[in-house]
Coordinates of C-alpha atoms and ligand atoms in Angstrom, one line a residue:
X1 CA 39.2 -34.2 -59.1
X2 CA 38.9 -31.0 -57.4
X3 CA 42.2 -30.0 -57.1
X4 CA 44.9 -30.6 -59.7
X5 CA 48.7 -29.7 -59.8
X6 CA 50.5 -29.8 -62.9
X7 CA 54.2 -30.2 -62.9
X8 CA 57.5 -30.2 -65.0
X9 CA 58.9 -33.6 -64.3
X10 CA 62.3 -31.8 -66.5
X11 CA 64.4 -29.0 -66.8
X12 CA 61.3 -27.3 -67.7
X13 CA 59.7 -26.8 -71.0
X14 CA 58.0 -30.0 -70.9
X15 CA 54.9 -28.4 -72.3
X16 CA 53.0 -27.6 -69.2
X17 CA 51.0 -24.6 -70.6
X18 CA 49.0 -26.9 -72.7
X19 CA 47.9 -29.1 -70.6
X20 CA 46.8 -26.3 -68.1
X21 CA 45.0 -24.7 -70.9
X22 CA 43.4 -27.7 -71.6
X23 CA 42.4 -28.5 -68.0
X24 CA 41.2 -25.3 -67.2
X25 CA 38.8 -25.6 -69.5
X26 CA 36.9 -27.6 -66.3
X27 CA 38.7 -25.4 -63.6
X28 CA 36.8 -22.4 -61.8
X29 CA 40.3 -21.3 -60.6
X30 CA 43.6 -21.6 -62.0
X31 CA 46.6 -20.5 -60.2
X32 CA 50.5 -20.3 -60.1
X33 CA 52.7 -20.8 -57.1
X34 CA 56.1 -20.3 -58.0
X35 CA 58.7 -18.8 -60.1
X36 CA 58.2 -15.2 -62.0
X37 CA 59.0 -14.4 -65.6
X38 CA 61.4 -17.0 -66.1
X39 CA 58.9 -18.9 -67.3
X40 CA 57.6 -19.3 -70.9
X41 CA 54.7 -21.1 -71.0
X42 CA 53.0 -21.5 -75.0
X43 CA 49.5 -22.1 -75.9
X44 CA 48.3 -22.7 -79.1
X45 CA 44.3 -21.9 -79.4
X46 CA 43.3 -21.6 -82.7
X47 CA 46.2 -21.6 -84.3
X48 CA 47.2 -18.8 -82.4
X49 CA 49.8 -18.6 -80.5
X50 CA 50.2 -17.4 -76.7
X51 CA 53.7 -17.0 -74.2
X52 CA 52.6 -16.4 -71.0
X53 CA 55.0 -15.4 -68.6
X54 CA 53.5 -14.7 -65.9
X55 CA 49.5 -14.5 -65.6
X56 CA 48.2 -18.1 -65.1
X57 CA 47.9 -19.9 -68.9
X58 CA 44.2 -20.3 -67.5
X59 CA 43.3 -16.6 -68.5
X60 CA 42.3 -17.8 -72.2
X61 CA 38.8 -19.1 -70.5
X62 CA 36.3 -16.5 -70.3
X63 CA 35.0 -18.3 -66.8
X64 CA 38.4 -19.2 -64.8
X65 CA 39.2 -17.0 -61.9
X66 CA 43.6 -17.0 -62.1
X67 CA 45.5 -16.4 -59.1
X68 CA 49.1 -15.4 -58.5
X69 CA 50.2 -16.7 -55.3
X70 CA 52.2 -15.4 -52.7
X71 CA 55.0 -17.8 -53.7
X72 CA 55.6 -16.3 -57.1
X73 CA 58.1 -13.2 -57.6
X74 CA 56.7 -10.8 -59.8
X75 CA 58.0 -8.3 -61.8
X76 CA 54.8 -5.6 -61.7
X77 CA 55.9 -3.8 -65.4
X78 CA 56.2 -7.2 -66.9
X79 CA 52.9 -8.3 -66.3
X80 CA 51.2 -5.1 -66.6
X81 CA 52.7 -5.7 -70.7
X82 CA 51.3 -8.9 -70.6
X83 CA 47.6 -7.7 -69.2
X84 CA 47.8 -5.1 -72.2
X85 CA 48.6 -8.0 -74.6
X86 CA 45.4 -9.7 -73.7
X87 CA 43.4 -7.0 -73.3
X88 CA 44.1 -6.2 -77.1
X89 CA 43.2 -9.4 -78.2
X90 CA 39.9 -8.9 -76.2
X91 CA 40.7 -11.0 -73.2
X92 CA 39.1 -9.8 -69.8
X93 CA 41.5 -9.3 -67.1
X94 CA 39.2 -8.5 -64.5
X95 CA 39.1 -11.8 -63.0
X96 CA 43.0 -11.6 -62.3
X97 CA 43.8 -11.6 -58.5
X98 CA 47.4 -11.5 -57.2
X99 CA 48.6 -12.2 -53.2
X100 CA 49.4 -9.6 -51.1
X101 CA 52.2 -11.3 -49.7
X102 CA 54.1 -12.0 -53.4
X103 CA 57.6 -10.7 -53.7
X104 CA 58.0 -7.8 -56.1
X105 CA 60.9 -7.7 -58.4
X106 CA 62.8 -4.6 -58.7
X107 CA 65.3 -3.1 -61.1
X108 CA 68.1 -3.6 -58.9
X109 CA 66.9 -7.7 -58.6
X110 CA 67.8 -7.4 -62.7
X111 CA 70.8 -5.1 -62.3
X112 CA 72.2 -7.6 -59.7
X113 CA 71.3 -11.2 -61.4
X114 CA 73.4 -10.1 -64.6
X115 CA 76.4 -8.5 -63.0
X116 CA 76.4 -11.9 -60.8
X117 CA 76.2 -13.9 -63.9
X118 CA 79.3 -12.4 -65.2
X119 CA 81.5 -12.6 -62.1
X120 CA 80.4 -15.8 -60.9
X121 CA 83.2 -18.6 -61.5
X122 CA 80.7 -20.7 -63.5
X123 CA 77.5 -19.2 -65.2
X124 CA 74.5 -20.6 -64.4
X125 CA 72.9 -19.6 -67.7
X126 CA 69.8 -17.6 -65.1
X127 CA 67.4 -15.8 -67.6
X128 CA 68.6 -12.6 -66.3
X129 CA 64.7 -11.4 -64.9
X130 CA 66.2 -11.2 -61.1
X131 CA 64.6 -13.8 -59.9
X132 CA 67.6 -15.2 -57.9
X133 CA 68.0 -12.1 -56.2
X134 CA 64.6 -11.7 -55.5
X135 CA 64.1 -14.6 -53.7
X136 CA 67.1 -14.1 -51.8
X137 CA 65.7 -10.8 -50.8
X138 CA 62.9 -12.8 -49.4
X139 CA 64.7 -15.2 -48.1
X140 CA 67.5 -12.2 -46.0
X141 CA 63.9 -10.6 -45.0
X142 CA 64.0 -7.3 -46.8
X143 CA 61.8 -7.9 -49.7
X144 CA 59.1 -5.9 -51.1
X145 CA 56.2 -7.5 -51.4
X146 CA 53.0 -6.6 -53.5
X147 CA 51.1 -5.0 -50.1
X148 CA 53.7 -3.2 -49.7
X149 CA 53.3 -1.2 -53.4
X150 CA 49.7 -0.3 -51.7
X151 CA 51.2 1.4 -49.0
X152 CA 53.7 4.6 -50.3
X153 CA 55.1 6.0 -47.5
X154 CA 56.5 2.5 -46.5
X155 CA 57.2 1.1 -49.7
X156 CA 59.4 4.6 -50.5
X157 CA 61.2 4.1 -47.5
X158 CA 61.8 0.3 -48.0
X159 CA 63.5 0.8 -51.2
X160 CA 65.2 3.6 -50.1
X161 CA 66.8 1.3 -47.6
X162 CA 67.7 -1.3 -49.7
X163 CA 68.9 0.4 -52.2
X164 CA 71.8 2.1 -49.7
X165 CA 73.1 -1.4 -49.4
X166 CA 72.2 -2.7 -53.0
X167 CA 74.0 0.7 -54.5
X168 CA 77.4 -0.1 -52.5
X169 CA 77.3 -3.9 -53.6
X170 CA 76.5 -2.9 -57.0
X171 CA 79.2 0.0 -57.9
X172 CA 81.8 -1.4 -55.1
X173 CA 81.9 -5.5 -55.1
X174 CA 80.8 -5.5 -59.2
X175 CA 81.7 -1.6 -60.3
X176 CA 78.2 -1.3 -62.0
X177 CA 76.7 1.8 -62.1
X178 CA 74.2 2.6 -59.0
X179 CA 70.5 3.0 -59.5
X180 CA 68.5 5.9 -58.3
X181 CA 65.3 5.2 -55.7
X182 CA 63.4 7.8 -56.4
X183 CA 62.9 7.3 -59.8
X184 CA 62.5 3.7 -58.9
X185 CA 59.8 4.7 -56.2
X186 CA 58.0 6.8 -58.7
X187 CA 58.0 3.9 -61.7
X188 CA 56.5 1.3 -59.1
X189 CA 53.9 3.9 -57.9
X190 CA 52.6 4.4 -61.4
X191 CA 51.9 -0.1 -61.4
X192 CA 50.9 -0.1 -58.0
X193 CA 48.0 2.5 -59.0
X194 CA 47.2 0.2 -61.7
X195 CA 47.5 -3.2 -60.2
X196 CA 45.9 -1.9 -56.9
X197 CA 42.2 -3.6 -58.1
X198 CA 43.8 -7.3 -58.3
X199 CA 46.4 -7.3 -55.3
X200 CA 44.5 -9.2 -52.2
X201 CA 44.0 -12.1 -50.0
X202 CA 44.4 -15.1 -52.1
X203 CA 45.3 -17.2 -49.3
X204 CA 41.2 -16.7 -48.3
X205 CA 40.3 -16.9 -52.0
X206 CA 41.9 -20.0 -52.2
X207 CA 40.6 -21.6 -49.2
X208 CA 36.9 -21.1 -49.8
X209 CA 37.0 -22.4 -53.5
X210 CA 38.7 -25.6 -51.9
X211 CA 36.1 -25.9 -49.3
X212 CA 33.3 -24.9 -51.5
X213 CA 34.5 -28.0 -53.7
X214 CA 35.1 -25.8 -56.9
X215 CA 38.2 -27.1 -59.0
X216 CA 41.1 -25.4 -58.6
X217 CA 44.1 -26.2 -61.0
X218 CA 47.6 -25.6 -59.9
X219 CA 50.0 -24.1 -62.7
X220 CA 53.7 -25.6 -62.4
X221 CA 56.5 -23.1 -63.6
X222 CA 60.3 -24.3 -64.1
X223 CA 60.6 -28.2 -63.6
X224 CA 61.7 -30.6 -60.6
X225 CA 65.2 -30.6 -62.0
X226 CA 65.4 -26.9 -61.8
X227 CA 63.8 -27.1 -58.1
X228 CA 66.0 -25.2 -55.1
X229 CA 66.6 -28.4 -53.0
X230 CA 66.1 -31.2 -55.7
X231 CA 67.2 -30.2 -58.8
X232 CA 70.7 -30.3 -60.0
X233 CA 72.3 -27.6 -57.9
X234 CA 73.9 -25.2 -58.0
X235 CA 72.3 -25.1 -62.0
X236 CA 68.6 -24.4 -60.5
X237 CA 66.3 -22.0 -59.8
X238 CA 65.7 -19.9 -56.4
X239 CA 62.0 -21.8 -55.9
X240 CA 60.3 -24.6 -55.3
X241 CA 58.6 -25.7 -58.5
X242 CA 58.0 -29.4 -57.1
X243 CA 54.3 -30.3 -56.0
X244 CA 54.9 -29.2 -52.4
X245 CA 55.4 -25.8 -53.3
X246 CA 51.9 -25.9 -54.0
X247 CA 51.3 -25.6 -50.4
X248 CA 53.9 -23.1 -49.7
X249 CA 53.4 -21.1 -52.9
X250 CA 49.6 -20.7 -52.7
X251 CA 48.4 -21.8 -48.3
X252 CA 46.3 -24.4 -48.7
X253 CA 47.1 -28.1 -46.9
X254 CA 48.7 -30.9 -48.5
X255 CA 46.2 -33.0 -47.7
X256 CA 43.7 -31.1 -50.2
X257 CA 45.9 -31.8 -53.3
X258 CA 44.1 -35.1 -55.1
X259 CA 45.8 -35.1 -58.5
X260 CA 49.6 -34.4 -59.3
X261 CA 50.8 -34.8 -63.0
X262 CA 54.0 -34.5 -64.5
X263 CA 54.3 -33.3 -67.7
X264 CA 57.7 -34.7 -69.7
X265 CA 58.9 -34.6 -73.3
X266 CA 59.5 -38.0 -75.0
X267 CA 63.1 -36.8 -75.6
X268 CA 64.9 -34.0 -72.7
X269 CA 65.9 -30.5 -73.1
X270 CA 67.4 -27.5 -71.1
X271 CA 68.2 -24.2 -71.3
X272 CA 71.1 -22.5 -69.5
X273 CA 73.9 -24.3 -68.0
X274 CA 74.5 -27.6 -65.5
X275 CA 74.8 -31.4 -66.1
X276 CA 72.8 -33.2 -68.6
X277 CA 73.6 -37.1 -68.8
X278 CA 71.5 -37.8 -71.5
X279 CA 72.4 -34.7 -73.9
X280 CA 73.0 -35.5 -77.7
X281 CA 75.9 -32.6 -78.9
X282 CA 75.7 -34.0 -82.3
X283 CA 73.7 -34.4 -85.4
X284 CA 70.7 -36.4 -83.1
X285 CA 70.1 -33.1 -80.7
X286 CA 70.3 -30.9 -83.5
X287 CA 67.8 -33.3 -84.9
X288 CA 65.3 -33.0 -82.2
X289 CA 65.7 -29.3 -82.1
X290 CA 64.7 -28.6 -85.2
X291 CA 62.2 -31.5 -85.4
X292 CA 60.8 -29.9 -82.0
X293 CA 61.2 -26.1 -82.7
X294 CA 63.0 -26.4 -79.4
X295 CA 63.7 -22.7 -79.1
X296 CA 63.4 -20.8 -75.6
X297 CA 60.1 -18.9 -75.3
X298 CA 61.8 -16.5 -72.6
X299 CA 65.1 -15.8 -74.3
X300 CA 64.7 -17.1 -77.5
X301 CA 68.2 -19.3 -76.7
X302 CA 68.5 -22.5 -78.1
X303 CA 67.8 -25.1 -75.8
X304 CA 70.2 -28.2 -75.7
X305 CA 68.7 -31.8 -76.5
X306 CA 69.2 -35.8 -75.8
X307 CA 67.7 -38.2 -75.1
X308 CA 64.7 -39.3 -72.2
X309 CA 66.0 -40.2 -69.3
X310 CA 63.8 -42.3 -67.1
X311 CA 65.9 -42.5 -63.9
X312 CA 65.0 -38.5 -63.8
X313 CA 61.6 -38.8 -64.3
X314 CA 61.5 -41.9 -61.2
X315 CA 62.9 -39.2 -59.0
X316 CA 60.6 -36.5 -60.0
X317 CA 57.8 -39.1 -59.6
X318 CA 58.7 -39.6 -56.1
X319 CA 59.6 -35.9 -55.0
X320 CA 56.2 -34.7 -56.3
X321 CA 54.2 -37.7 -55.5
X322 CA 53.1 -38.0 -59.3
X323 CA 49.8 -39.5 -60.1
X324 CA 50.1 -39.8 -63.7
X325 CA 52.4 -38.6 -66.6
X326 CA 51.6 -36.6 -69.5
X327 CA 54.3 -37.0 -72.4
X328 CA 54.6 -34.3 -74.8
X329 CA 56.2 -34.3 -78.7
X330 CA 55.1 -38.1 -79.6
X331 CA 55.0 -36.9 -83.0
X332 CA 58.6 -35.1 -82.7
X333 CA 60.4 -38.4 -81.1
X334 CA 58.7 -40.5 -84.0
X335 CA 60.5 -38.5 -86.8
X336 CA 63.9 -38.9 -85.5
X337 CA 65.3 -42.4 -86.1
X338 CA 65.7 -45.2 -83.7
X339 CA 65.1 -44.0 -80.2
X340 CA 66.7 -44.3 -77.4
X341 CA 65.5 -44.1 -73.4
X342 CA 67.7 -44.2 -70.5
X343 CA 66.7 -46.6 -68.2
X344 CA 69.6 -46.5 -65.4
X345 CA 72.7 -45.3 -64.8
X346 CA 76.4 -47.1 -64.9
X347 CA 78.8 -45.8 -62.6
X348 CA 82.0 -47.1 -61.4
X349 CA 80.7 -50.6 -62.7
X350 CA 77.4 -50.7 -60.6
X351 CA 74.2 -49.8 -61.9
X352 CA 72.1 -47.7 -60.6
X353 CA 68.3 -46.2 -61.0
X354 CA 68.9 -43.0 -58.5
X355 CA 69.6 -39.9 -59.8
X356 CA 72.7 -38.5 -57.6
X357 CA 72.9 -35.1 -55.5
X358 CA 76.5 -35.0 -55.9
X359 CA 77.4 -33.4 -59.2
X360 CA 80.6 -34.9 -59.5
X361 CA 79.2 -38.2 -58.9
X362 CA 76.7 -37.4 -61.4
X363 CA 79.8 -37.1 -64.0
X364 CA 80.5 -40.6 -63.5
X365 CA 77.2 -42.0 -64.6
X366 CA 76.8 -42.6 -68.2
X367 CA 73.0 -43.6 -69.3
X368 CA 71.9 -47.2 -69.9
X369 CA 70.1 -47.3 -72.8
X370 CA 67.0 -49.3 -73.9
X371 CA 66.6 -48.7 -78.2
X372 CA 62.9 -48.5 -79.9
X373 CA 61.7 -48.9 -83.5
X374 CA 60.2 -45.3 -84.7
X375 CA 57.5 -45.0 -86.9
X376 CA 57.0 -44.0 -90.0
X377 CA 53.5 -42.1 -89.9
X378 CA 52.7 -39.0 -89.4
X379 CA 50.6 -39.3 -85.8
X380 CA 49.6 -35.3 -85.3
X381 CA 46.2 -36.1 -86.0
X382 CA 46.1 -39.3 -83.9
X383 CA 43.6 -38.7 -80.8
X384 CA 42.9 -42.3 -79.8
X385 CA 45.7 -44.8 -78.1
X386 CA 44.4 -47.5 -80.8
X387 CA 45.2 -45.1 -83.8
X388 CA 48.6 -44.8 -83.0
X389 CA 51.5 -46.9 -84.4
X390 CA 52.3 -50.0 -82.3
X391 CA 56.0 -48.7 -82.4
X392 CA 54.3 -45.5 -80.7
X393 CA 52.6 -47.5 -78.1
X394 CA 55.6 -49.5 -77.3
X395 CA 57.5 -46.4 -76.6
X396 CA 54.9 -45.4 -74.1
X397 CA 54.8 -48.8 -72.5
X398 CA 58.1 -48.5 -71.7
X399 CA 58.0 -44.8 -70.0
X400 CA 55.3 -46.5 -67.8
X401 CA 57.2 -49.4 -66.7
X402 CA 60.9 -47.2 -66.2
X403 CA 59.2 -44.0 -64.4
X404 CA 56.6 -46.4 -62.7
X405 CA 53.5 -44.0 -63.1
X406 CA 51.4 -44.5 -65.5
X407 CA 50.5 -42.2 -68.3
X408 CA 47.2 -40.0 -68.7
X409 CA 48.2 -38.2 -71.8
X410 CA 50.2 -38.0 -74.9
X411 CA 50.9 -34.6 -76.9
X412 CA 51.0 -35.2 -80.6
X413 CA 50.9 -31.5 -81.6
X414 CA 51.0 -27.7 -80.0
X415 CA 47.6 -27.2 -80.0
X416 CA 45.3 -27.4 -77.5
X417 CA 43.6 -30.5 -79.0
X418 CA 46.5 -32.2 -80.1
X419 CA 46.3 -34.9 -77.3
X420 CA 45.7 -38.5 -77.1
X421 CA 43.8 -39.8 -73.8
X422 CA 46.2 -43.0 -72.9
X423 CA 43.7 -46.4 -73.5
Ligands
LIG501 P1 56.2 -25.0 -70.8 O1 57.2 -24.0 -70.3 O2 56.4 -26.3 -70.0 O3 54.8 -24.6 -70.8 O4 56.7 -25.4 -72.3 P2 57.1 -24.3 -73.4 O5 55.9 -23.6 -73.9 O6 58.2 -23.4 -73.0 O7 57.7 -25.3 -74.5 C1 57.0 -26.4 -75.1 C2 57.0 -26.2 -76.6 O8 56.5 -27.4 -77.2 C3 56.0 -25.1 -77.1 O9 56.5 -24.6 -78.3 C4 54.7 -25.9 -77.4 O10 53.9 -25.3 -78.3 C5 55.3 -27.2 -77.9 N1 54.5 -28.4 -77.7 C6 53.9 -28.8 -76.5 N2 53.4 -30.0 -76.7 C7 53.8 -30.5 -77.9 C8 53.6 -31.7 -78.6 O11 53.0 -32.7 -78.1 N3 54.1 -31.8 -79.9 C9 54.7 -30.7 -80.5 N4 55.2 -30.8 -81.7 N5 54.9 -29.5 -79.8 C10 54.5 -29.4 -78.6
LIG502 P1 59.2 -22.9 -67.8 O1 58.2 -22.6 -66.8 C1 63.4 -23.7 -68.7 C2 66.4 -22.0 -66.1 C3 67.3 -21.0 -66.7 C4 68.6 -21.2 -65.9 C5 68.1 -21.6 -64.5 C6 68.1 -20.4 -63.5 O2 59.0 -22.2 -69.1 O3 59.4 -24.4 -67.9 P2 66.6 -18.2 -63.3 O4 66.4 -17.1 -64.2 O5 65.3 -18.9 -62.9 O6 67.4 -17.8 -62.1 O7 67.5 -19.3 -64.1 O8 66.7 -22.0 -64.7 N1 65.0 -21.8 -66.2 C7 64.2 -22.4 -67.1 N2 64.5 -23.3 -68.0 N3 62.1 -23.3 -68.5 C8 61.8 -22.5 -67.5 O9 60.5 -22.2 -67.2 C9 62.9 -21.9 -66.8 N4 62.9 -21.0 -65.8 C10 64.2 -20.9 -65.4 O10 67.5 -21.2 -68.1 O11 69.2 -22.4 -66.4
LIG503 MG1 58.7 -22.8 -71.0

């Protein structure tokens, strides 16, 4: 299928890197269309392992073209530390090619998402990299964006600018301490010099691999729960990580995606603060996070754990338009005792298999569960749906049936080739 998106069906986390390192083994591009640095996406090659944060997780084949698009915010010191990273383990960047019309994130973006952190009412747990800001930047129409860093003159006078507004917001509404543009103008020229050979039009890039029929493969960052307009809001993040971003993120037509697929954990997790119905604050989620190392790979914090839920993965199927589901830690799930999967909701009485937009209603649902055997073996070395225990395969059934997609692939391990093709 020419052109595949990969998505978190989640609160991110789910495991998407390896599955676009594994697909982009048969992609000639690979390419990421929202989010920043917020992201922590692992791959395991070798035993080795990878956290990309930014460059597409597609970068680790010698033959894959990897875009940033121009819906991703990017900070340009972050990735320049992660092209060195590579380059020392002998990685080629040259084939790294980043839109013209990205956002750029700058120190005050940072300075501004933590001092907001700490005065809002209720944290939202952000990971602090200014993405929030940045995109509201975007969104108030005075961001930077990465043609401007190509253009001094301009992009001196555009932070000089914003930073007279910024500066009063940050010493006067939050009594930080106010940042200084030129030495911000002269930091950002240094990584425009050396980004200057990758910044371009991706948007044309794009279009003629999709025309030429090459296979281009979409990298999801964040997850549908985390998603601006359909995740659990106000506890999101400022982009649209949903399959439709694609289009918005990156310029090509909805009509050229042909294969969506949402990657889910067979147990949830999240990181930062908001509702979680199916959350286990006892010895069952401290269970699964050891069991599943479960461990942010952006801020090392550690990520909070229950149960799957399917009436969130039925919404995420119909938000993105999933084709199939990929379901990652088999082998984790199987280790911790009976298992249990939320098939609807109770509230009030009624039951009910959509998730609700109104947190407060959300409050009143408590999860309906559905209980499953576990299984004794150890299946990390399982790569065929008949090898695995029947207790295994009853599990998945019933993800199938309750989520109503069916599922492609099972992750029984980090590595690359720890997956089992569903029979
Ligand atoms: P992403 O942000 O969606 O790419 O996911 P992360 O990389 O942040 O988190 C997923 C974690 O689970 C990483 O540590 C992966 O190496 C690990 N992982 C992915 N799939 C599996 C699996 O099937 N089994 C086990 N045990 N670990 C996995
Ligand atoms: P990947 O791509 C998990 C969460 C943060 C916080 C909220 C807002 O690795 O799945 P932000 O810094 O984006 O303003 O934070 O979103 N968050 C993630 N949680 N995985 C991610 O990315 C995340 N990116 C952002 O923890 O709750
Ligand atoms: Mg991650």
């Amino acid at each position: 299928m020419p052109v595949q998106v990969v998505v978190g069906t989640q609160w991110g986390d789910e495991g998407k890197g390896k599955y676009i390192d594994m697909l982009a083994a048969g992609a000639d591009v690979v390419a990421r269309f929202s989010g920043g640095n917020n992201a922590g996406h692992t791959l395991v090659v070798d035993g080795v392992k990878y956290a990309m944060h930014l460059l597409p997780s597609g970068i680790l084949h010698p033959h894959t073209l990897c875009v940033i698009g121009n819906g991703v915010v990017v900070d340009p010191a972050v990735l320049i530390r992660e092209m060195d990273m590579l380059a020392d383990r002998g990685v080629d960047l040259s084939r790294l090619r980043i839109s013209e019309r990205a956002h750029v994130i700058l120190p005050y973006h940072r300075v501004l998402d933590a001092l907001q952190e700490q005065h809002r009412g209720a944290a939202i747990g952000t990971t602090r990299r200014g993405i929030g800001p940045a995109y509201s930047d975007k969104a108030e129409r005075c961001g930077i964006r990465m043609c401007d860093l190509l253009v001094p003159e301009r992009f001196a006078r555009q932070v000089r600018e914003n930073l007279s507004i910024k500066n009063r917001i940050i010493e006067c509404v939050y009594g930080g301490a106010p940042l200084d543009p030129e030495a911000i103008i002269t930091e950002y020229l240094g990584y425009a010099r050396r980004l200057a050979p990758h910044i371009g039009d991706t948007v044309s890039l794009l279009a003629e691999a999709v025309e030429g029929g090459r296979k281009v493969l979409y990298e999801g960052a964040q997850a549908t729960f985390l998603d601006l307009d359909f995740g659990t809001y106000p506890y999101v993040t400022s982009s649209n990580p949903v399959a439709g971003g694609v289009c918005t993120g990156s310029g090509i037509g909805p009509r050229q995606v042909d294969d969506i697929i949402g990657v889910l954990k067979a147990y949830t997790s999240r990181v930062g603060e908001g509702p979680f119905p199916t959350e286990q604050k006892n010895d069952i989620g401290d269970r699964i996070r050891e069991l599943g190392h479960e461990y942010g790979t952006t801020t090392g914090r550690p990520r909070r754990c229950g149960w799957l839920d399917a009436v969130m993965i039925r919404f995420s199927a119909r938000v993105n338009g999933l084709t199939a589901l990929a379901v990652n830690h088999l082998d984790t799930i199987g280790r911790v005792g009976r298992i249990r999967l939320c098939v609807a909701y109770e509230k009030e009485g009624r039951r009910t298999r959509d998730f609700p937009a109104d947190l407060d209603q959300l409050a009143l649902c408590s999860p309906v569960y559905e209980d499953f055997e576990p299984w004794s073996e150890d299946i990390s070395g399982c790569r065929n749906w008949n090898e695995l225990p029947v207790e295994a395969r009853r599990y998945v059934e019933a993800i199938e049936t309750h989520c109503g997609v069916p599922v492609r692939y099972l992750g029984v391990g980090p590595g690359r080739e720890s997956l089992v093709l569903r029979g």
